[in-house]
PDB file of C-alpha atoms and ligand atoms in Angstrom:
ATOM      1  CA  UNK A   1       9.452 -15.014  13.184  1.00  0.00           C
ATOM      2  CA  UNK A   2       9.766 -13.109   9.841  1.00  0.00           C
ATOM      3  CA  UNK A   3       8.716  -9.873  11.627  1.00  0.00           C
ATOM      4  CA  UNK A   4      10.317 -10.024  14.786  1.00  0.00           C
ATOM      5  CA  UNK A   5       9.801  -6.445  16.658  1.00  0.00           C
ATOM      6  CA  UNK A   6       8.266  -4.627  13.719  1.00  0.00           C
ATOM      7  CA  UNK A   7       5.315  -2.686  13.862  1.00  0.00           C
ATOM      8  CA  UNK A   8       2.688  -2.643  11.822  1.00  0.00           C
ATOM      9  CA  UNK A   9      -0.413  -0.673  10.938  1.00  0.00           C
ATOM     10  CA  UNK A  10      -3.207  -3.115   9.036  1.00  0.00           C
ATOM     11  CA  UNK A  11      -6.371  -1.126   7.898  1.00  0.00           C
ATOM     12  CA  UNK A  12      -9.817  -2.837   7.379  1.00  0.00           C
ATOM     13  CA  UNK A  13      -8.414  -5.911   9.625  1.00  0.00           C
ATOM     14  CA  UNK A  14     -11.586  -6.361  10.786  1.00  0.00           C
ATOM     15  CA  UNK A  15     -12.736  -9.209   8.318  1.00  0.00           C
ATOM     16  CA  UNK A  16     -11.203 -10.742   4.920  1.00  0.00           C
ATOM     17  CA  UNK A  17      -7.742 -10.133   4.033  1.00  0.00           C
ATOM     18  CA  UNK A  18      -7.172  -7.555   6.505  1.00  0.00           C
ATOM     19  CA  UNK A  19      -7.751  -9.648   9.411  1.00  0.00           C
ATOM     20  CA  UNK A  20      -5.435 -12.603   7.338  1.00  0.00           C
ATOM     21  CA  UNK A  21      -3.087 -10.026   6.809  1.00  0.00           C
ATOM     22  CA  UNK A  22      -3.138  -8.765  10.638  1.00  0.00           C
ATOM     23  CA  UNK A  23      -3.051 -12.534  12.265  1.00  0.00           C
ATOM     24  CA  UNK A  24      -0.123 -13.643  10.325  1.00  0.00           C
ATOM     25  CA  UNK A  25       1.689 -10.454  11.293  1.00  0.00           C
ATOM     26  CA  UNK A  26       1.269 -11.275  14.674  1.00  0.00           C
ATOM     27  CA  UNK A  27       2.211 -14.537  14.711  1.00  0.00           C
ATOM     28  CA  UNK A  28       5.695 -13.720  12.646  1.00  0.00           C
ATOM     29  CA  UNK A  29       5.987 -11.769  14.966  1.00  0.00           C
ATOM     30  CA  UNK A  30       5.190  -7.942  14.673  1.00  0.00           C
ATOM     31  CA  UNK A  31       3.053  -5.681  16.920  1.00  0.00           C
ATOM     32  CA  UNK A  32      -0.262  -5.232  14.804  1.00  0.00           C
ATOM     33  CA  UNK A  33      -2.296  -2.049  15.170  1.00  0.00           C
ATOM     34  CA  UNK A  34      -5.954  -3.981  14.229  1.00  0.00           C
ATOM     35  CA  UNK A  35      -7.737  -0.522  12.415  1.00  0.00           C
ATOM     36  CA  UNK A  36     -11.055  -0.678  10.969  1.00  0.00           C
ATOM     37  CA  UNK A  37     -14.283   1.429  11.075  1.00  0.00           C
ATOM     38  CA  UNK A  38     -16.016  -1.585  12.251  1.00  0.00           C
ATOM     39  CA  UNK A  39     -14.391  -1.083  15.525  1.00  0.00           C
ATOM     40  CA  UNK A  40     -15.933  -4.233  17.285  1.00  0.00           C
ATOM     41  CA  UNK A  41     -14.982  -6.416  14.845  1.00  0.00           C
ATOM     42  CA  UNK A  42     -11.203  -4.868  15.346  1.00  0.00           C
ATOM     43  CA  UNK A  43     -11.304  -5.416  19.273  1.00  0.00           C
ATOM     44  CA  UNK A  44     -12.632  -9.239  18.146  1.00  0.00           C
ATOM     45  CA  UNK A  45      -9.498  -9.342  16.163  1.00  0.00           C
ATOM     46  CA  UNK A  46      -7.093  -7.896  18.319  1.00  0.00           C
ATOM     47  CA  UNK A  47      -8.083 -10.190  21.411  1.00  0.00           C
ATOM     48  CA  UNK A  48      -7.841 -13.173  18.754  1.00  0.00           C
ATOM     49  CA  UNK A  49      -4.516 -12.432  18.467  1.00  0.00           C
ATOM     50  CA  UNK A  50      -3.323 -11.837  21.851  1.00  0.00           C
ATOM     51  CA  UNK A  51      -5.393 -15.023  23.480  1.00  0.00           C
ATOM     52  CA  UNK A  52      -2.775 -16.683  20.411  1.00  0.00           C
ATOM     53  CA  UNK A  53      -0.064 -14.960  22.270  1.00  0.00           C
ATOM     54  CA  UNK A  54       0.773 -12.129  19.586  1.00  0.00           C
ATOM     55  CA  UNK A  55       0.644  -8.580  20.806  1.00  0.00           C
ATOM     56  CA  UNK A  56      -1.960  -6.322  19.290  1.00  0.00           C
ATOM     57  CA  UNK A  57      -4.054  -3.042  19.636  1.00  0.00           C
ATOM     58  CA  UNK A  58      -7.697  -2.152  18.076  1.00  0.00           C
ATOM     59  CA  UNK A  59      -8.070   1.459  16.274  1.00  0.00           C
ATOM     60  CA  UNK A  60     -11.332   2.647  15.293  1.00  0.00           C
ATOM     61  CA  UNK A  61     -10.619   3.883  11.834  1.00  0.00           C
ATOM     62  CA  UNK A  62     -12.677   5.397   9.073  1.00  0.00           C
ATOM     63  CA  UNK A  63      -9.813   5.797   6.444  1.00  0.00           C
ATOM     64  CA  UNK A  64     -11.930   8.388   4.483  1.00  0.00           C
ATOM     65  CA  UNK A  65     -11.931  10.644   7.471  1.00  0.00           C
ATOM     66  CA  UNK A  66      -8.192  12.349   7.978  1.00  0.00           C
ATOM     67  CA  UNK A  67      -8.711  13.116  11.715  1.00  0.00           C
ATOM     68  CA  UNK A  68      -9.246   9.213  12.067  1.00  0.00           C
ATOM     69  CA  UNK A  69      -5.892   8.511  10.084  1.00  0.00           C
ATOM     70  CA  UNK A  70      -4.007  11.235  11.679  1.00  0.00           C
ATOM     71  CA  UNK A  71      -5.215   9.625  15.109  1.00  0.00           C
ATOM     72  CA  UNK A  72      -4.429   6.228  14.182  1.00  0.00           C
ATOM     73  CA  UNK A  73      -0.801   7.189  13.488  1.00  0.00           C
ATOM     74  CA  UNK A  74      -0.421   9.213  16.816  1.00  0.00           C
ATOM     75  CA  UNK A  75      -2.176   5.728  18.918  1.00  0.00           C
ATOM     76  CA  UNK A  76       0.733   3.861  17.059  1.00  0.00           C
ATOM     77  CA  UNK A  77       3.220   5.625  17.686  1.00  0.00           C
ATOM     78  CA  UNK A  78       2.055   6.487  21.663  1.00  0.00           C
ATOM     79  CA  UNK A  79       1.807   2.220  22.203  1.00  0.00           C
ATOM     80  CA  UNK A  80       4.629   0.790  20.160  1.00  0.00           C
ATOM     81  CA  UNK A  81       7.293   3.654  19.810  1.00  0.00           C
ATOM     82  CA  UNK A  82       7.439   3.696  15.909  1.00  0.00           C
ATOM     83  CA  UNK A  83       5.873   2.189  12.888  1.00  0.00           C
ATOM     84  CA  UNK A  84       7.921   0.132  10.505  1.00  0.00           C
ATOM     85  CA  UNK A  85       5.083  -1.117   8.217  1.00  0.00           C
ATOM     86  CA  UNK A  86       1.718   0.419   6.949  1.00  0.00           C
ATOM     87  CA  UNK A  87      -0.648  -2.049   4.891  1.00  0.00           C
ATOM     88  CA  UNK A  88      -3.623  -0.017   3.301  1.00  0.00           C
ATOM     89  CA  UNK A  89      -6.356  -2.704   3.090  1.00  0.00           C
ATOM     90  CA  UNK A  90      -9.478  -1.194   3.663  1.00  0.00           C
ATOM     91  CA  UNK A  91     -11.512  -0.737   0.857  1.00  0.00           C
ATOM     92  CA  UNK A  92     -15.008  -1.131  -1.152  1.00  0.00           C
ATOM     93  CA  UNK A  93     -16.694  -2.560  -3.887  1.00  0.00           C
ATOM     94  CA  UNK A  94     -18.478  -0.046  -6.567  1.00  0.00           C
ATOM     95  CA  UNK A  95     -22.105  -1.463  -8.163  1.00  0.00           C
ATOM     96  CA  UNK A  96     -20.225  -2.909 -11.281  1.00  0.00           C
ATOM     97  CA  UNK A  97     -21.447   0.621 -12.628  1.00  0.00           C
ATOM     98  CA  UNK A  98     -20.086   1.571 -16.603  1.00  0.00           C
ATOM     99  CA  UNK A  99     -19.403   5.234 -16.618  1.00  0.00           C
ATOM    100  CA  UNK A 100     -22.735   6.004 -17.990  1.00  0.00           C
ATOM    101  CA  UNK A 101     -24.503   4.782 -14.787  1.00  0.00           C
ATOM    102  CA  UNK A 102     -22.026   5.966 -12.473  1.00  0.00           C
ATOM    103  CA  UNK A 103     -23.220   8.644  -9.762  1.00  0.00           C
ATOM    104  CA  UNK A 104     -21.170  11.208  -8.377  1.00  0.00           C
ATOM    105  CA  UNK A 105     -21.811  10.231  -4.308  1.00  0.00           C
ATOM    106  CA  UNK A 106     -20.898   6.437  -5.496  1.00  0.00           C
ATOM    107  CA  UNK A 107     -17.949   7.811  -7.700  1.00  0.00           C
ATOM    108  CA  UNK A 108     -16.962   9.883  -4.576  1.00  0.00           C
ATOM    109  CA  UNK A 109     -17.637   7.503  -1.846  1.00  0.00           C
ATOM    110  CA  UNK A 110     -15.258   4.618  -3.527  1.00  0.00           C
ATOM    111  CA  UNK A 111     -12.260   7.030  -4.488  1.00  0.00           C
ATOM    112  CA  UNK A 112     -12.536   8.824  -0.468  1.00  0.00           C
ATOM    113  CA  UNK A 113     -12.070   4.787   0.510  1.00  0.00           C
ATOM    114  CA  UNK A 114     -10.034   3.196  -1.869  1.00  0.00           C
ATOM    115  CA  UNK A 115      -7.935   6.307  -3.053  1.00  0.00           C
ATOM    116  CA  UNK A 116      -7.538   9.172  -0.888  1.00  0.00           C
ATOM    117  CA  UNK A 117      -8.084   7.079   2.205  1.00  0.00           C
ATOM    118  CA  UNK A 118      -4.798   5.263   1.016  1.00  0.00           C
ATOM    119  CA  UNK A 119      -2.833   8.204  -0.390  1.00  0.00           C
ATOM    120  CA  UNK A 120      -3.331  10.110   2.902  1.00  0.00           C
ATOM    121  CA  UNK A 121      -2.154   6.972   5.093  1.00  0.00           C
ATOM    122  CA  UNK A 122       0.929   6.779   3.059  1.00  0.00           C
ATOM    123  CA  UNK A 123       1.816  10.290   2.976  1.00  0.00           C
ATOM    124  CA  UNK A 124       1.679  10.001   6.877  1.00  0.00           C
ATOM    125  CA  UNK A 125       3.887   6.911   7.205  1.00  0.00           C
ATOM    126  CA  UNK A 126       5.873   8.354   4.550  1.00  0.00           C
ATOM    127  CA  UNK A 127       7.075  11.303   7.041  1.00  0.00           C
ATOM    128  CA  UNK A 128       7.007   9.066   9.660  1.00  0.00           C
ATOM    129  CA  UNK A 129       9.764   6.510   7.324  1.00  0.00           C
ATOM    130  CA  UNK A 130      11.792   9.531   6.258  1.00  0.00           C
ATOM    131  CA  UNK A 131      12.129  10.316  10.428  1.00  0.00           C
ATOM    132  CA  UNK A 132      13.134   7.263  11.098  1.00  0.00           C
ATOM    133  CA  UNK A 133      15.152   6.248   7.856  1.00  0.00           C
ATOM    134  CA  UNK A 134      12.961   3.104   6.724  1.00  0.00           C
ATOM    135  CA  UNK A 135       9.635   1.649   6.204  1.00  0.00           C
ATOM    136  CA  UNK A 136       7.512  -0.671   4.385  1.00  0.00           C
ATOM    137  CA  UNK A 137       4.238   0.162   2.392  1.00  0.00           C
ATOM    138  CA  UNK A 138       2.142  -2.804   1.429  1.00  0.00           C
ATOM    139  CA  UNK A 139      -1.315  -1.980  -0.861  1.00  0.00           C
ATOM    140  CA  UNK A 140      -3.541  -3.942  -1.064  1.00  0.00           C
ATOM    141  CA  UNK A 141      -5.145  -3.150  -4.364  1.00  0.00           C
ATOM    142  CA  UNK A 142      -7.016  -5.789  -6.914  1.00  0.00           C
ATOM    143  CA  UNK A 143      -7.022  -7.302 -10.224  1.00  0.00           C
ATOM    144  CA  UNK A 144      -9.369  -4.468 -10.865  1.00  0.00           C
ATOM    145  CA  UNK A 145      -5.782  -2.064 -10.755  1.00  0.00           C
ATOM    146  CA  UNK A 146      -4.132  -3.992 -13.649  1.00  0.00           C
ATOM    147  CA  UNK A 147      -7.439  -5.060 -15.732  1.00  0.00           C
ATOM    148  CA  UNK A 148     -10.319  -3.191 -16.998  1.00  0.00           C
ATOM    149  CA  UNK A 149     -13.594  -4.587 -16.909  1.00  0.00           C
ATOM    150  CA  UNK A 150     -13.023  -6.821 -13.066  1.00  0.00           C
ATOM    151  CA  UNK A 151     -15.716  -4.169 -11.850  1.00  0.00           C
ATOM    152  CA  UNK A 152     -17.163  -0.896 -12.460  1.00  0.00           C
ATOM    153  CA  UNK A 153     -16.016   2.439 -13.568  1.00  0.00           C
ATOM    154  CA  UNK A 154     -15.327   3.766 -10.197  1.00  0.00           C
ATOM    155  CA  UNK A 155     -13.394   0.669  -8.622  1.00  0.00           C
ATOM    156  CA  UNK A 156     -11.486  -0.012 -11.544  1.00  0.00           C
ATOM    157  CA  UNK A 157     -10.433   3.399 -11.864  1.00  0.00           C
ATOM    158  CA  UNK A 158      -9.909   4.138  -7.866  1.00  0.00           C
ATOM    159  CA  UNK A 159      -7.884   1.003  -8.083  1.00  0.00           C
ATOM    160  CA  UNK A 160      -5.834   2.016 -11.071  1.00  0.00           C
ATOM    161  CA  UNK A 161      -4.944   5.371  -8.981  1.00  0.00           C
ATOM    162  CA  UNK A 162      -3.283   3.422  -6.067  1.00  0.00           C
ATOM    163  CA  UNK A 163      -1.150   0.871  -8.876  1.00  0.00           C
ATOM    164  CA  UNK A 164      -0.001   4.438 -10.090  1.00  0.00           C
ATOM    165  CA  UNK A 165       0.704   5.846  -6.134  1.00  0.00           C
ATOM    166  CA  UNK A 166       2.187   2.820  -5.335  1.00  0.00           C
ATOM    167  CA  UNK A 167       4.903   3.043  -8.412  1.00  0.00           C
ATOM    168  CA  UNK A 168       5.743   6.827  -7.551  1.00  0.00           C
ATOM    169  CA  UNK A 169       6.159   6.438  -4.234  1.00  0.00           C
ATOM    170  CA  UNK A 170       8.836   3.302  -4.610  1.00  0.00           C
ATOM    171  CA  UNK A 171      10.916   5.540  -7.417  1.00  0.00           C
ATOM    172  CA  UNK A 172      10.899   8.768  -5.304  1.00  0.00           C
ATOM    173  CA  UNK A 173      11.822   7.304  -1.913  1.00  0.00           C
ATOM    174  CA  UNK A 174      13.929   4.378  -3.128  1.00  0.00           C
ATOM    175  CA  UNK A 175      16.925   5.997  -1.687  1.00  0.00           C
ATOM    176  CA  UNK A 176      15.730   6.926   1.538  1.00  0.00           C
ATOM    177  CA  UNK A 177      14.949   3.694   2.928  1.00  0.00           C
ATOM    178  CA  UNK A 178      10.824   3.160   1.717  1.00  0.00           C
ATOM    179  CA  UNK A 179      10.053   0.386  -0.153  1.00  0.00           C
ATOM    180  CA  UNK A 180       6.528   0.310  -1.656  1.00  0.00           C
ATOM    181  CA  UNK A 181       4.310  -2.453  -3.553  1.00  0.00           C
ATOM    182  CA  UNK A 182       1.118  -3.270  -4.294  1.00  0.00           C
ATOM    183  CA  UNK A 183      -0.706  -6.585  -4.151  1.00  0.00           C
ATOM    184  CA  UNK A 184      -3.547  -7.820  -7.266  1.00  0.00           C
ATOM    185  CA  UNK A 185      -5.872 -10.180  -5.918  1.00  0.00           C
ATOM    186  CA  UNK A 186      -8.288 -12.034  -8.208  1.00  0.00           C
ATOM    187  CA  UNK A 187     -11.723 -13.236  -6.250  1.00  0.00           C
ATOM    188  CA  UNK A 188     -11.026 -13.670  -2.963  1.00  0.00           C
ATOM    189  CA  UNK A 189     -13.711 -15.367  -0.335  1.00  0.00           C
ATOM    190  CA  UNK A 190     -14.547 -12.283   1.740  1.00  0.00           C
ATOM    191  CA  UNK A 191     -17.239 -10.090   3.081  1.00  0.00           C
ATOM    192  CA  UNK A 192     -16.553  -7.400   0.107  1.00  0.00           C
ATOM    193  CA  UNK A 193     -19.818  -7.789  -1.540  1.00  0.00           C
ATOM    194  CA  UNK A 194     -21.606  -6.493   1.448  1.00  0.00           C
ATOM    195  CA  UNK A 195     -20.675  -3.170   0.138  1.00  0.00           C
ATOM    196  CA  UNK A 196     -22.048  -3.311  -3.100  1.00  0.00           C
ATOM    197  CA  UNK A 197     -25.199  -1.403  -3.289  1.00  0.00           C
ATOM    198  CA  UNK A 198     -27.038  -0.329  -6.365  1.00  0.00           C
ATOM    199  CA  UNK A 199     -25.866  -3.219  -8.631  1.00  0.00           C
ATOM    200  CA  UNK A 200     -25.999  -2.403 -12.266  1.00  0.00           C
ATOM    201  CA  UNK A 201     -27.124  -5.417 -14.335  1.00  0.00           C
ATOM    202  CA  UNK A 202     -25.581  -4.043 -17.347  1.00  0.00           C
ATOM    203  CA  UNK A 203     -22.644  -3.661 -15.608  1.00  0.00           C
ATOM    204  CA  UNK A 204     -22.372  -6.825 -14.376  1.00  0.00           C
ATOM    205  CA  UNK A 205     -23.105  -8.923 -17.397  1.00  0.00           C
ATOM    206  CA  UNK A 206     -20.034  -6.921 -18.980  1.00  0.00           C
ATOM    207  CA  UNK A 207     -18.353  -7.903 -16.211  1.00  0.00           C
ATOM    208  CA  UNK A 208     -19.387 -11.503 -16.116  1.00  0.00           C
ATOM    209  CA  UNK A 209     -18.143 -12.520 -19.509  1.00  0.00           C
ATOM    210  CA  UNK A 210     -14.206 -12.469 -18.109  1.00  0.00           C
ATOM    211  CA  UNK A 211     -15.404 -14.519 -14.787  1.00  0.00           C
ATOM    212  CA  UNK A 212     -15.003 -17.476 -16.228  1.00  0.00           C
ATOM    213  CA  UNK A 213     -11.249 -17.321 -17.479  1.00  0.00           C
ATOM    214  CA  UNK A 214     -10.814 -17.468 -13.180  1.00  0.00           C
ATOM    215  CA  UNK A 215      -9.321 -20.478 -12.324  1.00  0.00           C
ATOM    216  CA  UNK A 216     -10.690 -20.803  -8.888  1.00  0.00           C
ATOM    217  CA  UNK A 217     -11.322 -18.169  -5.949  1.00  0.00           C
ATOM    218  CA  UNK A 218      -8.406 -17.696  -3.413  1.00  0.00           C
ATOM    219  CA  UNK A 219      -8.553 -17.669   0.812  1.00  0.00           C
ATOM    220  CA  UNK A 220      -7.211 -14.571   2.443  1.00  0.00           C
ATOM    221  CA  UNK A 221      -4.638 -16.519   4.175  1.00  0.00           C
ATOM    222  CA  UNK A 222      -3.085 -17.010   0.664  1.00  0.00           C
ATOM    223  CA  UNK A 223      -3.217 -13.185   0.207  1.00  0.00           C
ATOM    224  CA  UNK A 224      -1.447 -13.128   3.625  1.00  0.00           C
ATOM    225  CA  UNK A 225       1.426 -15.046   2.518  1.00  0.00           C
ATOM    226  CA  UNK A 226       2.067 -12.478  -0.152  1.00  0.00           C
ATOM    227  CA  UNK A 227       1.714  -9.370   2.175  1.00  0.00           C
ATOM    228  CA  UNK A 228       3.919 -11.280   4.573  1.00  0.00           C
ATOM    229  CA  UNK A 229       7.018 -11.472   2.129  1.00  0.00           C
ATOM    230  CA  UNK A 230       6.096  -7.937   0.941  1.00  0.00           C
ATOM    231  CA  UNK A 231       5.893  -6.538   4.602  1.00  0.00           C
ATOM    232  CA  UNK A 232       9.306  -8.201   5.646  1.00  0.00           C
ATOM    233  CA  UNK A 233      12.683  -7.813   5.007  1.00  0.00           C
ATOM    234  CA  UNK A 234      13.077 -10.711   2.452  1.00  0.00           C
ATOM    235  CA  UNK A 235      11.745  -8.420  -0.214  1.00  0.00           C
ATOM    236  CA  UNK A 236      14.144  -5.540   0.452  1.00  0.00           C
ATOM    237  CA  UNK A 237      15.322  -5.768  -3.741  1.00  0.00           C
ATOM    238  CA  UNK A 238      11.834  -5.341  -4.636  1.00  0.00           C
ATOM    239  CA  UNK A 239       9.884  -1.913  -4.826  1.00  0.00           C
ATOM    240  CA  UNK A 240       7.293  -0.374  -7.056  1.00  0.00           C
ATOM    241  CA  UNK A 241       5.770  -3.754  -8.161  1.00  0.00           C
ATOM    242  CA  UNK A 242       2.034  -4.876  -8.332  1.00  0.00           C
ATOM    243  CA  UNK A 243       2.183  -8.538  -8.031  1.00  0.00           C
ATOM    244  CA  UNK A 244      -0.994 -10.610  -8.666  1.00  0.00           C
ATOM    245  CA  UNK A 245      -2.002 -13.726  -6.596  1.00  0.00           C
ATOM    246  CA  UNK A 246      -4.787 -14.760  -8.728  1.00  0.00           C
ATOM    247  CA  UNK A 247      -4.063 -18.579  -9.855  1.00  0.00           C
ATOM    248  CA  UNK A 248      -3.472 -17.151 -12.812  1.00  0.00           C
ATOM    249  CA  UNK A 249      -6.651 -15.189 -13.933  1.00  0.00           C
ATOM    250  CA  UNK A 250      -4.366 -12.685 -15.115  1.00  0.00           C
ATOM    251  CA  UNK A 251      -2.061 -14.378 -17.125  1.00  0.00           C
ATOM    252  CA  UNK A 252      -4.714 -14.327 -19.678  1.00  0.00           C
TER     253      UNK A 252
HETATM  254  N1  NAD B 301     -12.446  -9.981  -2.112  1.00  0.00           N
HETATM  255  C1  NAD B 301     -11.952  -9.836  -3.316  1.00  0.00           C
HETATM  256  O1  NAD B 301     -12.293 -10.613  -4.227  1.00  0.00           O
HETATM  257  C2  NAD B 301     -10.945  -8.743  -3.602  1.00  0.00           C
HETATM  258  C3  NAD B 301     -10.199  -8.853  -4.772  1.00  0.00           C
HETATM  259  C4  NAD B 301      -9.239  -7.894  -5.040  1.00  0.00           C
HETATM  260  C5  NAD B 301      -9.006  -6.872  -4.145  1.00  0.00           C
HETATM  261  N2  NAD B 301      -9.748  -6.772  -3.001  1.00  0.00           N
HETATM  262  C6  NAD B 301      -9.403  -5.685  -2.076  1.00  0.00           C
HETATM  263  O2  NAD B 301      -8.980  -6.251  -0.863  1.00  0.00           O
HETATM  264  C7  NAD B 301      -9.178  -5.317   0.211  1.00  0.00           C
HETATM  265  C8  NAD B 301      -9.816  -6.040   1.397  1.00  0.00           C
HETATM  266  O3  NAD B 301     -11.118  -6.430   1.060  1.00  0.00           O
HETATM  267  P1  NAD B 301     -11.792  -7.819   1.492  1.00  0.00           P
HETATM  268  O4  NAD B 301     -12.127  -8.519   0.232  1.00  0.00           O
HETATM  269  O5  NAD B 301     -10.981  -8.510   2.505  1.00  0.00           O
HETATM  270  O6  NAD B 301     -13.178  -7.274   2.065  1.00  0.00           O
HETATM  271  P2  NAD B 301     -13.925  -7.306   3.484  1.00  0.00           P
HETATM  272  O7  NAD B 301     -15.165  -6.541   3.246  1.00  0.00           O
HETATM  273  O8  NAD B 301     -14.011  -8.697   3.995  1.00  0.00           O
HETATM  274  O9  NAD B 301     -12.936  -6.469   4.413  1.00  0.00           O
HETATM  275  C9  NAD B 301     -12.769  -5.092   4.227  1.00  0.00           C
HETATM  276  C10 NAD B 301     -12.667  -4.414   5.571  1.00  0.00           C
HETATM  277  O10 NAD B 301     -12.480  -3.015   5.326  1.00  0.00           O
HETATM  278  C11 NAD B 301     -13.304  -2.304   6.225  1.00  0.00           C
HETATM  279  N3  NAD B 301     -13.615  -0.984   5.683  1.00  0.00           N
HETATM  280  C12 NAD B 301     -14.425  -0.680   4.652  1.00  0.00           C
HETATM  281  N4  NAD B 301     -14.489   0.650   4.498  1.00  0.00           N
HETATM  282  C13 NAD B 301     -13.705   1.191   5.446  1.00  0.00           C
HETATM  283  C14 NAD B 301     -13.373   2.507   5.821  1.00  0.00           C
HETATM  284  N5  NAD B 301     -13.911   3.567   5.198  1.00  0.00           N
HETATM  285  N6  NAD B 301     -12.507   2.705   6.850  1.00  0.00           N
HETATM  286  C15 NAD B 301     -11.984   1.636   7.509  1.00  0.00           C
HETATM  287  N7  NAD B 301     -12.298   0.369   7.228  1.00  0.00           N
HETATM  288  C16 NAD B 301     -13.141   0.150   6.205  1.00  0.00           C
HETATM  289  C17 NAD B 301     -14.531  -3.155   6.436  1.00  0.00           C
HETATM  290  O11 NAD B 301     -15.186  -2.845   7.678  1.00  0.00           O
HETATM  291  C18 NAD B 301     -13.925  -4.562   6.423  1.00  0.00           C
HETATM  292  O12 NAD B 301     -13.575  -4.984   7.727  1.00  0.00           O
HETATM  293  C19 NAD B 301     -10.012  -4.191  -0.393  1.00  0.00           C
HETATM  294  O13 NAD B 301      -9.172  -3.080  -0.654  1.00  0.00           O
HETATM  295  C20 NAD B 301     -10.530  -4.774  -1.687  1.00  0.00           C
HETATM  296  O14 NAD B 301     -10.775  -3.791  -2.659  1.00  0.00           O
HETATM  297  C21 NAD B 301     -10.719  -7.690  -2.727  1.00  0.00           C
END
């Protein structure tokens, strides 16, 4: 019971690492607000984990909207009393697009979701941490954050923005009780490519010639782990850092 009465917010925990991420949670311990913008596959989620005996809500949450963030925060705080971690999850694929291909909606679309969607959840929690005097931010952000060429312009770059949120937000709140860190997946088995539309062949033949140096794809439940040890106290000495779980597809 590594999180034993915490509470935790887990966006796009309606399918892939979210829902890892939220399940493990639970059964450590924590009370897990399920949020997604598929909000049936939340309430699948959250049931999962209370017919398991964990204790769970379902938020219908479309990160790129700030009405739905600001109500997610005030559901959390109105069922559970306080929020002690925030895991920003949610998030979308680009079309493997090279900056010459890239569209404005698509460029747009992918930083509102994978950028601003996660800045505005943290500055939220942040005020929320500084209230209370502590709090835990976990990001989930990619490969794609460290690297350069793991997808297109616009998810390499949105990616790249939330490595550099996550590191200013652990140095200016590391005395006031916020820790903040980032987690670099390499291919993980999830629905992600769903929301790839308007693939760029170009693209992903660039992109291609690095996918074999990846030593094998990874289970969300093996992302979980690492946003489990982030999320709980046994991490409290480490802040600001983007740690890969990627068997290693990084190291060269
Ligand atoms: N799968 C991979 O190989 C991989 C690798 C590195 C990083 N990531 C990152 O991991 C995170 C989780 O992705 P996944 O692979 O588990 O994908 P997934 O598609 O299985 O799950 C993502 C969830 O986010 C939700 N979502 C999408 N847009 C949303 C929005 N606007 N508001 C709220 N919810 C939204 C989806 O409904 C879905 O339930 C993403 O941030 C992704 O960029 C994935």
């Amino acid at each position: 019971m590594r999180l034993q009465d915490k509470v935790a917010i887990v966006t796009g925990a309606a399918s892939g690492m979210g829902k890892a991420i939220a399940e493990l949670y639970a059964k450590e311990g924590a009370k897990v607000v399920v949020s997604d913008y598929n909000f049936e596959g939340a309430q699948a989620v959250a049931e999962g984990i209370k017919a398991a005996g964990g204790e769970a809500i379902a938020n219908r949450t479309n990160v790129a909207e700030l009405g739905d963030l600001e109500n997610l925060f005030a559901e959390t705080k109105a069922a559970f009393g306080k929020l002690d971690i925030l895991v920003n999850n949610a998030g979308i694929m680009d079309g493997m697009e090279p900056v010459g291909e890239i569209s404005d909606e698509k460029w747009d679309r992918v930083f509102a979701v994978n950028t601003t969607g996660v800045m505005r959840a943290m500055r939220i929690a942040t005020n929320i941490f500084l209230e209370q005097g502590h709090g835990v931010i976990v990001n989930n952000i990619s490969a794609g954050g460290l690297r350069g060429a793991r997808a297109g312009a616009a998810y390499t770059a949105s990616k790249h923005a939330v490595t550099g949120l996550t590191k200013n937000t652990a140095y200016m709140y590391a005395n006031s009780g916020i820790r903040c860190n980032g987690i670099a997946p390499g291919g993980v088995e999830t629905n992600i490519g769903a929301s790839m539309t308007g693939i760029s062949q170009f693209g992903m033949g660039r992109q291609q010639t690095g996918s074999g140096t990846m030593p094998r794809v990874g289970k969300p439940e093996e992302i979980a782990q690492l946003a489990l040890f982030l999320g709980s106290d046994e991490s409290s000495f480490v802040n600001g850092q983007v740690i890969a779980a990627d068997a290693g597809w990084t190291a060269y």
